[in-house]
Coordinates of C-alpha atoms in Angstrom, one line a residue:
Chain A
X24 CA -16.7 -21.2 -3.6
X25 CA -20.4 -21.7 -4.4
X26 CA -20.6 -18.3 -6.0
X27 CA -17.8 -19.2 -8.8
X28 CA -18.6 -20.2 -11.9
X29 CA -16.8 -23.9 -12.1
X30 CA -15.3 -25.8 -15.6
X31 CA -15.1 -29.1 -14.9
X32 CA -15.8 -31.1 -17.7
X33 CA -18.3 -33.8 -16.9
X34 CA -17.0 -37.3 -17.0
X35 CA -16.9 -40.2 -19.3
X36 CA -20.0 -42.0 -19.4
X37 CA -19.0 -44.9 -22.1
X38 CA -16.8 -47.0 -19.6
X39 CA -18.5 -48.8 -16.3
X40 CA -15.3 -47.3 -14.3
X41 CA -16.1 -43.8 -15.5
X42 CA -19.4 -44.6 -14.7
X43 CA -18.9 -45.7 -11.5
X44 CA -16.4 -42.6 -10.4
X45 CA -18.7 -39.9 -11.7
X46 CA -21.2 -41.6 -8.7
X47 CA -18.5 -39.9 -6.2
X48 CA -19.2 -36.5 -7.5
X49 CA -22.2 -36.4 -6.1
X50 CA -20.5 -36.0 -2.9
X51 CA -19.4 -32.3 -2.2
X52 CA -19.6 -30.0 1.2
X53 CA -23.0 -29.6 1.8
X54 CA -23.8 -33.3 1.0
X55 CA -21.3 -35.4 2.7
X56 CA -24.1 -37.9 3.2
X57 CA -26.2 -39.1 0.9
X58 CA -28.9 -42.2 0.3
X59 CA -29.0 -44.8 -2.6
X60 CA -31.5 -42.7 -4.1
X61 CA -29.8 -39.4 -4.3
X62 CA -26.6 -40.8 -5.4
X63 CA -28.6 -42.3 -8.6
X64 CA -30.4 -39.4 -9.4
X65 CA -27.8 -36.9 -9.3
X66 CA -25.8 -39.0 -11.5
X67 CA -28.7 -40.5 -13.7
X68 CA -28.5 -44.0 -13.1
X69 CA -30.9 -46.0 -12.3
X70 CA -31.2 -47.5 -8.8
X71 CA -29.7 -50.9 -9.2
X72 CA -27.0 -49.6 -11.2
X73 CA -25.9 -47.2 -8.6
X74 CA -26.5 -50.0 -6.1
X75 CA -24.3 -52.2 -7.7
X76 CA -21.4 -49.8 -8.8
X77 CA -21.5 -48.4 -5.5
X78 CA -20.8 -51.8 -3.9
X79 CA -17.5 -52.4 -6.6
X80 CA -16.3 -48.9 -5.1
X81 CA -16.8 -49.8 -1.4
X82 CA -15.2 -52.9 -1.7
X83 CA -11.9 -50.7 -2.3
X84 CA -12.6 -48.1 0.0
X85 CA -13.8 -45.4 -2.4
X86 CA -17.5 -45.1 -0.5
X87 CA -18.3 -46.4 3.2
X88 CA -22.1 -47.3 4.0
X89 CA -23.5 -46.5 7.6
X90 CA -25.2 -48.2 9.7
X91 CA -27.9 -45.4 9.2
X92 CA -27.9 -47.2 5.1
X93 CA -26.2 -43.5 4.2
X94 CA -23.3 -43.3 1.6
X95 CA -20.1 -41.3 2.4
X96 CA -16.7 -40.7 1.0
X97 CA -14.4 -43.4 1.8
X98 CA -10.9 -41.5 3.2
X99 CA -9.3 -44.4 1.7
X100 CA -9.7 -42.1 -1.1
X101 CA -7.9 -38.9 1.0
X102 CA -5.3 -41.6 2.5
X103 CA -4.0 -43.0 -1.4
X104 CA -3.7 -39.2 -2.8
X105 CA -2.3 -38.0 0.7
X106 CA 0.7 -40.6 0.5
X107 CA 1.2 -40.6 -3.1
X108 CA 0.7 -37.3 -4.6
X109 CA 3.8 -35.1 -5.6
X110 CA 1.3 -31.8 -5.0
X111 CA 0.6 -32.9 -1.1
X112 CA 4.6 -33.6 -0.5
X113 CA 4.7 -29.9 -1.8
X114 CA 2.3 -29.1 1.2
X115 CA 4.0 -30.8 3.5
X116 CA 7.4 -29.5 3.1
X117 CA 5.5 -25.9 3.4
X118 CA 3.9 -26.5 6.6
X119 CA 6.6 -25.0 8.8
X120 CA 7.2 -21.8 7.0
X121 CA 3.1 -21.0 6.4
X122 CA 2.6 -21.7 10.2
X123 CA 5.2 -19.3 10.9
X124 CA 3.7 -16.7 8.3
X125 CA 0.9 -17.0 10.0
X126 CA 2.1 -16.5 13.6
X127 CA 3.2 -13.4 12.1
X128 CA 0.7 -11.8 10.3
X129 CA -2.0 -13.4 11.8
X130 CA -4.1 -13.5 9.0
X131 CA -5.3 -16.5 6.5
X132 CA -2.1 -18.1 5.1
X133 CA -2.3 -20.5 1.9
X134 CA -0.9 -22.5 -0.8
X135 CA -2.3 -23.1 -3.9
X136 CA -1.7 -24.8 -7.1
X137 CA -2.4 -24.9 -10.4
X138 CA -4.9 -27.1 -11.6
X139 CA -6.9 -27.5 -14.8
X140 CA -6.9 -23.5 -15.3
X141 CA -7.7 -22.6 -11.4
X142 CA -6.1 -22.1 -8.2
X143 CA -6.5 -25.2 -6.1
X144 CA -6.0 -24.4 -2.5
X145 CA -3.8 -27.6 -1.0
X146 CA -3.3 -25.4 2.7
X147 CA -5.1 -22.6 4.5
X148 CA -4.2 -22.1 8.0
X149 CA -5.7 -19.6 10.2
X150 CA -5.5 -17.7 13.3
X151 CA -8.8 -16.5 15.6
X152 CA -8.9 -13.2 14.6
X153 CA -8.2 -14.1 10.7
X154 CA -10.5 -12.0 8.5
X155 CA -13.2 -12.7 5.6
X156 CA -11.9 -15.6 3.4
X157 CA -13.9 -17.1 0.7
X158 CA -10.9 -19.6 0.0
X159 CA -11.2 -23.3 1.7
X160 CA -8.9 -26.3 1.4
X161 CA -9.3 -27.7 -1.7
X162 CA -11.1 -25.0 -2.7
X163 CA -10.6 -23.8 -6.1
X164 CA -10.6 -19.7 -7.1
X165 CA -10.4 -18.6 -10.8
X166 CA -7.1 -17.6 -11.8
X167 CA -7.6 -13.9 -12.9
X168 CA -8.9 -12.8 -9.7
X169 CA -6.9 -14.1 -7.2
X170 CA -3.8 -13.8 -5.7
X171 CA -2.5 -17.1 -6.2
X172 CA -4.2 -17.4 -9.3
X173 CA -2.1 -14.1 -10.7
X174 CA 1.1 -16.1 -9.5
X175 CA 0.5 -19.2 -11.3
X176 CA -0.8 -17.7 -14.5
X177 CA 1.5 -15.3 -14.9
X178 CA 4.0 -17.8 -14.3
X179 CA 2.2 -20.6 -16.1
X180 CA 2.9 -21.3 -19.5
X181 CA 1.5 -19.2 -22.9
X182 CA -0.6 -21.7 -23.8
X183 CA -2.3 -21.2 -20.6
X184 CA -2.1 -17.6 -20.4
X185 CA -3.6 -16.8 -23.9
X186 CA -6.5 -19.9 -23.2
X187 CA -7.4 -17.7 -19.9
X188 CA -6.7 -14.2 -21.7
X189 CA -9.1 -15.4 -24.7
X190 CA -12.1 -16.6 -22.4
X191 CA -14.7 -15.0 -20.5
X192 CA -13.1 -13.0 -17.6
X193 CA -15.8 -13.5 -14.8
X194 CA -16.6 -10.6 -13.4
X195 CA -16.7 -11.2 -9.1
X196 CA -16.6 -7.6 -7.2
X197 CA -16.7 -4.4 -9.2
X198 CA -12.5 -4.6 -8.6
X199 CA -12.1 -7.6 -10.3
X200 CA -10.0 -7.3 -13.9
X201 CA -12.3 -8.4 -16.6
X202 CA -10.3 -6.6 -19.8
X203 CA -7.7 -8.9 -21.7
X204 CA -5.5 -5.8 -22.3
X205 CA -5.1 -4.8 -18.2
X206 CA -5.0 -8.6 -17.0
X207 CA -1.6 -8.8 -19.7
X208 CA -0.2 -5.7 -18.1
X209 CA -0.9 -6.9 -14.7
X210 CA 0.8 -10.5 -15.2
X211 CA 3.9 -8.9 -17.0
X212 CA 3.7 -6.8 -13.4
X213 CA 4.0 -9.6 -11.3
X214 CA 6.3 -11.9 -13.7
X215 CA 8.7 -8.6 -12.5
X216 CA 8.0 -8.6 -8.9
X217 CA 7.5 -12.3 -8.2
X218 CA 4.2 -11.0 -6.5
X219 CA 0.6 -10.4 -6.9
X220 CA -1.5 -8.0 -5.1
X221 CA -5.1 -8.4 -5.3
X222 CA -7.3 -5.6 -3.6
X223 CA -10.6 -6.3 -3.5
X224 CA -10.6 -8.6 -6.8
X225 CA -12.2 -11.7 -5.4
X226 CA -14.0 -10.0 -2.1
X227 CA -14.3 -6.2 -1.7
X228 CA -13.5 -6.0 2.0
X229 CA -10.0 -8.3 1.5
X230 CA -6.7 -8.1 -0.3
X231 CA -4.9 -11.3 -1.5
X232 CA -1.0 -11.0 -1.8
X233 CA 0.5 -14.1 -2.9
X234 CA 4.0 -14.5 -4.2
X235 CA 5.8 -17.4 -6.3
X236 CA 7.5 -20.7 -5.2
X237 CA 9.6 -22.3 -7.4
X238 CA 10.6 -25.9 -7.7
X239 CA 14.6 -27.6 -8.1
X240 CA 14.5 -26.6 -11.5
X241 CA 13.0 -23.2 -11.4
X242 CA 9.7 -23.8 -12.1
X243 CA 7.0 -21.7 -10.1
X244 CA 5.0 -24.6 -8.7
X245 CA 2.8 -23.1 -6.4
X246 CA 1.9 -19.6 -4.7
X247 CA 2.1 -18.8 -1.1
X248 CA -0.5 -16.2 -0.1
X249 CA -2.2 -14.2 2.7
X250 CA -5.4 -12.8 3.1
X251 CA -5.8 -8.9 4.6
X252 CA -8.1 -6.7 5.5
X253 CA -8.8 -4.2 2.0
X254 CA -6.8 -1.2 3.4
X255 CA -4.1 -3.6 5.3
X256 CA -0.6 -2.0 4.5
X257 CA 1.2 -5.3 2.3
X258 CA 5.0 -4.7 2.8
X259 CA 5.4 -6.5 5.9
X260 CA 2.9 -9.5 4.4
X261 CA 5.5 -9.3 1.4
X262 CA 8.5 -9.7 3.3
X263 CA 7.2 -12.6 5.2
X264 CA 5.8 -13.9 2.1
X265 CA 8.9 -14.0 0.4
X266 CA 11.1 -15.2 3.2
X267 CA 8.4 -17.8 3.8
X268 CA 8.7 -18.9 -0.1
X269 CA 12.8 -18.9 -0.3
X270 CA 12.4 -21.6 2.8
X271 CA 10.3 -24.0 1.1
X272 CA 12.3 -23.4 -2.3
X273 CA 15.1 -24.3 -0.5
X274 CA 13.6 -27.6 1.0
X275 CA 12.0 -28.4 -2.9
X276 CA 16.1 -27.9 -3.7
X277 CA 15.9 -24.6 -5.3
X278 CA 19.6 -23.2 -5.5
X279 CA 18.8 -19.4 -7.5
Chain B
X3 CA 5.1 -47.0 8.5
X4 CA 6.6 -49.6 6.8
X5 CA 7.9 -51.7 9.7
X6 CA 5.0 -51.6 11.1
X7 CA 2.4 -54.3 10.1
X8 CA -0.6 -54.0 8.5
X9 CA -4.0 -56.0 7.6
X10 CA -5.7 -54.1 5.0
X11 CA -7.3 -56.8 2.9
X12 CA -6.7 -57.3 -0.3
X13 CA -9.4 -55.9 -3.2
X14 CA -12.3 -57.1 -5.4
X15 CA -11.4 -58.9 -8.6
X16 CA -14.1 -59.9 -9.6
X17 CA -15.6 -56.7 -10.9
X18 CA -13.9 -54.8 -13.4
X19 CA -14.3 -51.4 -11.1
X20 CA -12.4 -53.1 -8.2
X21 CA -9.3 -54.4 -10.8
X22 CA -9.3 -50.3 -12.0
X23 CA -8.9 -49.6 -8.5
X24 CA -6.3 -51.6 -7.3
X25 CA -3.9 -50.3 -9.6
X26 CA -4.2 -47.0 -7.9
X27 CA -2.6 -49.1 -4.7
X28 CA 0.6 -49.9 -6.8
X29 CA 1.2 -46.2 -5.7
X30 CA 2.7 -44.9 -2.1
X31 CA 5.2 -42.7 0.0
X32 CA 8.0 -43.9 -1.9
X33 CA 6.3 -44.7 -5.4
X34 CA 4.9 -41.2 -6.8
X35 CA 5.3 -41.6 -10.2
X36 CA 5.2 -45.2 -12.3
X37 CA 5.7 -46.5 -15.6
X38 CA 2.7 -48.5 -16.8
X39 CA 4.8 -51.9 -16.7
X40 CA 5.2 -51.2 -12.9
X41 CA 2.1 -50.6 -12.9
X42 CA 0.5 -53.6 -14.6
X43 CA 3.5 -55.8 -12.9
X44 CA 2.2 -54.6 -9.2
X45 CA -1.6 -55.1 -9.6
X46 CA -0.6 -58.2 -11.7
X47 CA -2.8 -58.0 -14.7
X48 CA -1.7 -57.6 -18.3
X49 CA -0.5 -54.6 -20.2
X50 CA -2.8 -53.8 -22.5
X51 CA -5.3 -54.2 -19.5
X52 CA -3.5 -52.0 -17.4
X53 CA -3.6 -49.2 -20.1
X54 CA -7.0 -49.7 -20.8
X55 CA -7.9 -48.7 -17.0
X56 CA -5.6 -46.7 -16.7
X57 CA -7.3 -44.5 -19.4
X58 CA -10.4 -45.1 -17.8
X59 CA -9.7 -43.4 -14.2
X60 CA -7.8 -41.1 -16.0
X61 CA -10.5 -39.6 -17.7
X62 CA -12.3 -38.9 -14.1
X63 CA -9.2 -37.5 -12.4
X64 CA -8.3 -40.4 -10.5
X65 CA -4.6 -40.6 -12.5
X66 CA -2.7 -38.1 -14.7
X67 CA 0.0 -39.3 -17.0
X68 CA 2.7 -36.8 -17.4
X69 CA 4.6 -36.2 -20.6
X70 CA 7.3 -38.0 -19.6
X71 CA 5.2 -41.2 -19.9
X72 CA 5.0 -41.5 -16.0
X73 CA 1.3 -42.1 -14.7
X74 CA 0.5 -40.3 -11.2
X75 CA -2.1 -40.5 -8.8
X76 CA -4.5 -37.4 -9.8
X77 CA -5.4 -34.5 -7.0
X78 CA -9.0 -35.1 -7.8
X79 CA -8.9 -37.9 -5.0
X80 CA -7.9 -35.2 -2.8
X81 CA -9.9 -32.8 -3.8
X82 CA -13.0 -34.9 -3.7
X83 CA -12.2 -36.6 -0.1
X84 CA -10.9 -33.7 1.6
X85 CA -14.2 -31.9 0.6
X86 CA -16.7 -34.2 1.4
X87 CA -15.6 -36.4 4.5
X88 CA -16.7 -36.1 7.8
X89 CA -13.1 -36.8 9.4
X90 CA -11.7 -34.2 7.3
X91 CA -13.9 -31.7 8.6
X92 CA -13.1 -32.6 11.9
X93 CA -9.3 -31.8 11.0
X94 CA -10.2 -28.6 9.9
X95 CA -12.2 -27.9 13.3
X96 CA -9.5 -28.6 15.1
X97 CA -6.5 -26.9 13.4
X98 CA -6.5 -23.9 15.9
X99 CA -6.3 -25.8 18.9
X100 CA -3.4 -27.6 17.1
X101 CA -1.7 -24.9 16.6
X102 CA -2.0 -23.5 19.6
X103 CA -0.9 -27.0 21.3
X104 CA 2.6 -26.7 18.7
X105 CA 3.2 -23.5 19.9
X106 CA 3.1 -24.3 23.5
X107 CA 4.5 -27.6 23.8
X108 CA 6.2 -27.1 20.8
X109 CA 6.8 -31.1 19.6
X110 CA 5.0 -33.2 16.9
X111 CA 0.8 -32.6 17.0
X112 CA -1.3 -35.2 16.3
X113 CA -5.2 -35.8 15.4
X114 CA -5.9 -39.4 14.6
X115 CA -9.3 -41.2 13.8
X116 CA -9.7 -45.1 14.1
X117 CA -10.0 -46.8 10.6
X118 CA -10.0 -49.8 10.1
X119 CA -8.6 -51.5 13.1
X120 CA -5.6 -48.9 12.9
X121 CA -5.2 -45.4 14.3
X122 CA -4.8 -43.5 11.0
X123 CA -3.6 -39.9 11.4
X124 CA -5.6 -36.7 9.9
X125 CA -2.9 -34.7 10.7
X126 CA 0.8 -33.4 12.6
X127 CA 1.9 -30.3 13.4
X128 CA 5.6 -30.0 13.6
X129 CA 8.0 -27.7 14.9
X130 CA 11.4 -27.1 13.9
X131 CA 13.1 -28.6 17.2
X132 CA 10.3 -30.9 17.1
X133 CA 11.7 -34.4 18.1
X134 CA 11.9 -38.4 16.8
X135 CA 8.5 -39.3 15.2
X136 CA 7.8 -42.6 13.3
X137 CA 4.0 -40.6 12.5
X138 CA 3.2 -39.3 9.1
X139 CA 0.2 -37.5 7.8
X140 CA -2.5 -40.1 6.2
X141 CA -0.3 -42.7 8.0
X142 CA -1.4 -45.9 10.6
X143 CA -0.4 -47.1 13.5
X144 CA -1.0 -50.3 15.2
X145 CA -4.2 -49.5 18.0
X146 CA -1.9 -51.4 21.0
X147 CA 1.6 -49.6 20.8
X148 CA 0.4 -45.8 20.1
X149 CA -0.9 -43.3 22.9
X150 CA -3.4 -42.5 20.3
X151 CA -4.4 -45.8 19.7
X152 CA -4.5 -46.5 23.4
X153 CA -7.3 -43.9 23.5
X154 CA -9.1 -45.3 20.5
X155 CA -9.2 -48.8 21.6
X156 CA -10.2 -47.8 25.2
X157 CA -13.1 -45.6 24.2
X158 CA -14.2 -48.1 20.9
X159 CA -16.8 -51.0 20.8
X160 CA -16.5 -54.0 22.5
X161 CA -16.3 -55.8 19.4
X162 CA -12.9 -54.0 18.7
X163 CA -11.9 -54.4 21.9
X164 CA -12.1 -58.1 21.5
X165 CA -10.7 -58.4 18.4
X166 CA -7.7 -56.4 19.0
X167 CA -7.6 -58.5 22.6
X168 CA -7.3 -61.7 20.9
X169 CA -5.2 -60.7 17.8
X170 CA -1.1 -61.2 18.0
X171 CA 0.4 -58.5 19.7
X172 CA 3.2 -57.2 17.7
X173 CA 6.2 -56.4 19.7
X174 CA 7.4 -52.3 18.0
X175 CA 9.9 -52.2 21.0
X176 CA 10.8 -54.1 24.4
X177 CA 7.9 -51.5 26.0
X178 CA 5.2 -52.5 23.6
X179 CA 2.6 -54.0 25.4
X180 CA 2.0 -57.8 24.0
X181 CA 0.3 -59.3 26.9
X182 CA -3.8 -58.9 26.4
X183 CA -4.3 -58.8 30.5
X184 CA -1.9 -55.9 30.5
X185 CA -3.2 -54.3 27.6
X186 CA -6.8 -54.8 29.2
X187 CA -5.8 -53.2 32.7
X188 CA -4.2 -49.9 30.4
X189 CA -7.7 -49.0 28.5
X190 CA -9.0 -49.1 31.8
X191 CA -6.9 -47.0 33.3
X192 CA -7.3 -45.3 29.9
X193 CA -10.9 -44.9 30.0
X194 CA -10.5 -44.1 33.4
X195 CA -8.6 -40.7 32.8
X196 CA -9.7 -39.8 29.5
X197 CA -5.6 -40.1 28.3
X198 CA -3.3 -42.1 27.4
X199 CA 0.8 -41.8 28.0
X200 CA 2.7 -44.6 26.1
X201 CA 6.7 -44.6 26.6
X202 CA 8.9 -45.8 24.1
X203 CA 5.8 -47.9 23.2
X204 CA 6.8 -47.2 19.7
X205 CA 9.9 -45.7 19.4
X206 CA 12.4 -45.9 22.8
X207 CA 13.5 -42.7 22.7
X208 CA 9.8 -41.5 22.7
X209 CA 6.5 -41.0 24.9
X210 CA 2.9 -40.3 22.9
X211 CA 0.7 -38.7 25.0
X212 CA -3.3 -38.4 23.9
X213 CA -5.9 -37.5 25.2
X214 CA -9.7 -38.3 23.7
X215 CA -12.3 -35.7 21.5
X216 CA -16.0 -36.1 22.0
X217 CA -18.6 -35.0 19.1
X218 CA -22.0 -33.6 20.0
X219 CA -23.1 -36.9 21.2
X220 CA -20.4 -37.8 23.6
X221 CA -18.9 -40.4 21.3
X222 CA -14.8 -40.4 21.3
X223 CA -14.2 -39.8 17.9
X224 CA -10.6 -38.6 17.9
X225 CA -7.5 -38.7 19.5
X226 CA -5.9 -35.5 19.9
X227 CA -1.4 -36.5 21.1
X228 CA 2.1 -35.2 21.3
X229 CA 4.8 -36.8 21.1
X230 CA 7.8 -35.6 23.3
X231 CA 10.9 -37.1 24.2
X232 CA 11.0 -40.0 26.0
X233 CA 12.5 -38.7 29.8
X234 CA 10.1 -35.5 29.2
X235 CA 7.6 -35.0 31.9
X236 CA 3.8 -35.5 30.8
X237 CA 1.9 -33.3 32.8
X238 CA 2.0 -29.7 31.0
X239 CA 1.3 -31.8 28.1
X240 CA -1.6 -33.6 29.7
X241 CA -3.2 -29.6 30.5
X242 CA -2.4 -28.1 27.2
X243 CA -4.1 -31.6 25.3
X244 CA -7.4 -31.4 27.8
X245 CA -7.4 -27.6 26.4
X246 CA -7.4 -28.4 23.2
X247 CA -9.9 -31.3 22.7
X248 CA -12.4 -29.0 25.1
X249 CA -12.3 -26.2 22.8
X250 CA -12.4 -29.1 19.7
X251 CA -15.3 -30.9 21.5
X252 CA -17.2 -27.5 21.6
X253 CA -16.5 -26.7 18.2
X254 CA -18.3 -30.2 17.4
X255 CA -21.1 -29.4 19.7
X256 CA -20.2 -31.3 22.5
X257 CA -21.7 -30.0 25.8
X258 CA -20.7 -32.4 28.6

């Protein structure tokens, strides 16, 4: 996801909590272990500050210290969110229908939400010979060129849409839609079909199709997507797509 | 999980970071979404302290509050501990040999790490005829009554071994083990064969079978297990779960 331009807004730095959480974002993929000393100066704090606030979050589980004296993410962190979140239930009640999409079609299968104006990817499950993917679990795509992203803005709600429609469209492969006017006709597209197609928008050689899940009360909630090759035919993808989703609407309690 | 003991000790409160924190274990399975009394009530501290946290993990990500008033555990936990731990990789190394262990035996599929004293599971893979199953993703079980605890105990540091040796025994079922010289003889004969078969150690009608994962040093780090029912015989089981944690153990760089 390294290539993607990322929004997060940086944290608080007036209270000692949001002091001592923004220390954990110095933890990512590539540096899942990390000294005293790199933990303070990619958050700019000096040394005994880090040491200190570093302590408070270990005594809880947030951070675990190695014998080696190295820092890492505590999973007490994955195990709280795992149990507790409403978003990983969601996952969890998916799990049989995107293992069988993906017995199927035999090609990257995911689930992704929305989540402060991207696609965050809760699932991805794939087979041997799965294609190119530039999507991981908890990954995070921008939401006009993928898939799932399509899905969940053009499902999401106007504010959303005209706050996406109004900013910078990023540019990622020479297919991707960077024009406000096309991206509106593409989302009033797949608000009709209840599914996006994505050739080439987010990696030249793939095409996303992802189509809608909705919650109890009719809400799309999530999008359920495969990756294929770029010149893949997509019916069969889209049947089993939206047989997969009607499943897991009907476990969330979705009677339409 | 909840008849099942546990020894997590309680938080900090001595530091204002470890007081923010422990109202994030006010949530659970069963407790998704909570009212800032509840809140305040369960990590027993007052209101307007409560809020003031409250607002301060919020600001990170580590709560949201909805607009129906209800605060719930934010994604960003997820998103940060699923990205940077080292277990969590490990899940994602082994999801194809899960899979393909589902497929085949077709009952629960089960990767578990030891935390903590506990065996604390990563992930399951279910089927739809996929039997009984007290197991749940990000849950713990006790080291002594699981198959996959069996094979964490028997493979972990004498310390451990000791400790768990001379703690009480809890009784799950009649078959539990809760004598410490029988327990002792089983991770020997655990250690032994590199597996573990536990019948209706657990849960009567049921028999975990697991079988140990190696990293690139030759350390057990895992336990890979199915559960099937309890008259079921183990041995197809045993081949398909030696498989699997081969192929795992390569992925990790393990060349014994």
């Amino acid at each position: 996801m390294s290539s993607v331009p990322r929004g997060r807004p940086a944290g608080p730095t007036g209270s000692v909590i949001g002091r001592a959480l923004r220390l954990l974002d110095a933890f990512g993929p590539e540096r899942r272990e990390l000294t005293l000393t790199e933990i303070a100066r990619r958050a700019g704090v000096p040394l005994s500050t880090a040491h200190r606030l570093l302590d408070d979050l270990g005594k809880w589980g947030a951070v675990e210290r190695g014998e080696d004296g190295l820092y890492r993410i505590g999973l007490r962190l994955w195990e709280l969110a795992t149990r507790s979140s409403h978003a990983l239930r969601l996952r969890q009640l998916a799990m049989p229908a995107m293992e069988r999409v993906q017995a199927r079609i035999r090609e990257h299968t995911q689930l992704a939400i929305l989540e402060q104006d991207e696609a965050l990817f809760l699932e991805r499950l794939s087979g041997p010979g799965s294609g190119s993917n530039v999507t991981r679990i908890a990954g995070r795509l921008p939401l006009h060129a993928s898939s799932s992203g399509l899905v969940l803005l053009a499902f999401g709600d106007h504010d959303l849409q005209e706050r996406i429609l109004e900013s910078k469209l990023v540019r990622i492969t020479p297919e991707t839609i960077t024009d406000a006017a096309v991206l509106r006709r593409k989302l009033a597209e797949v608000r009709r079909l209840g599914h996006a197609v994505a050739p080439g928008y987010i990696e030249s050689v793939a095409t996303g199709v992802a189509v809608r899940v909705r919650d109890e009360t009719g809400a799309v909630i999530a999008a359920l997507s495969v990756v294929l090759p770029r010149d893949a035919t997509v019916d069969l993808a889209l049947v089993e797509l939206h047989g997969a989703a009607r499943e897991i609407e009907r476990a969330l309690g979705f009677r339409g």
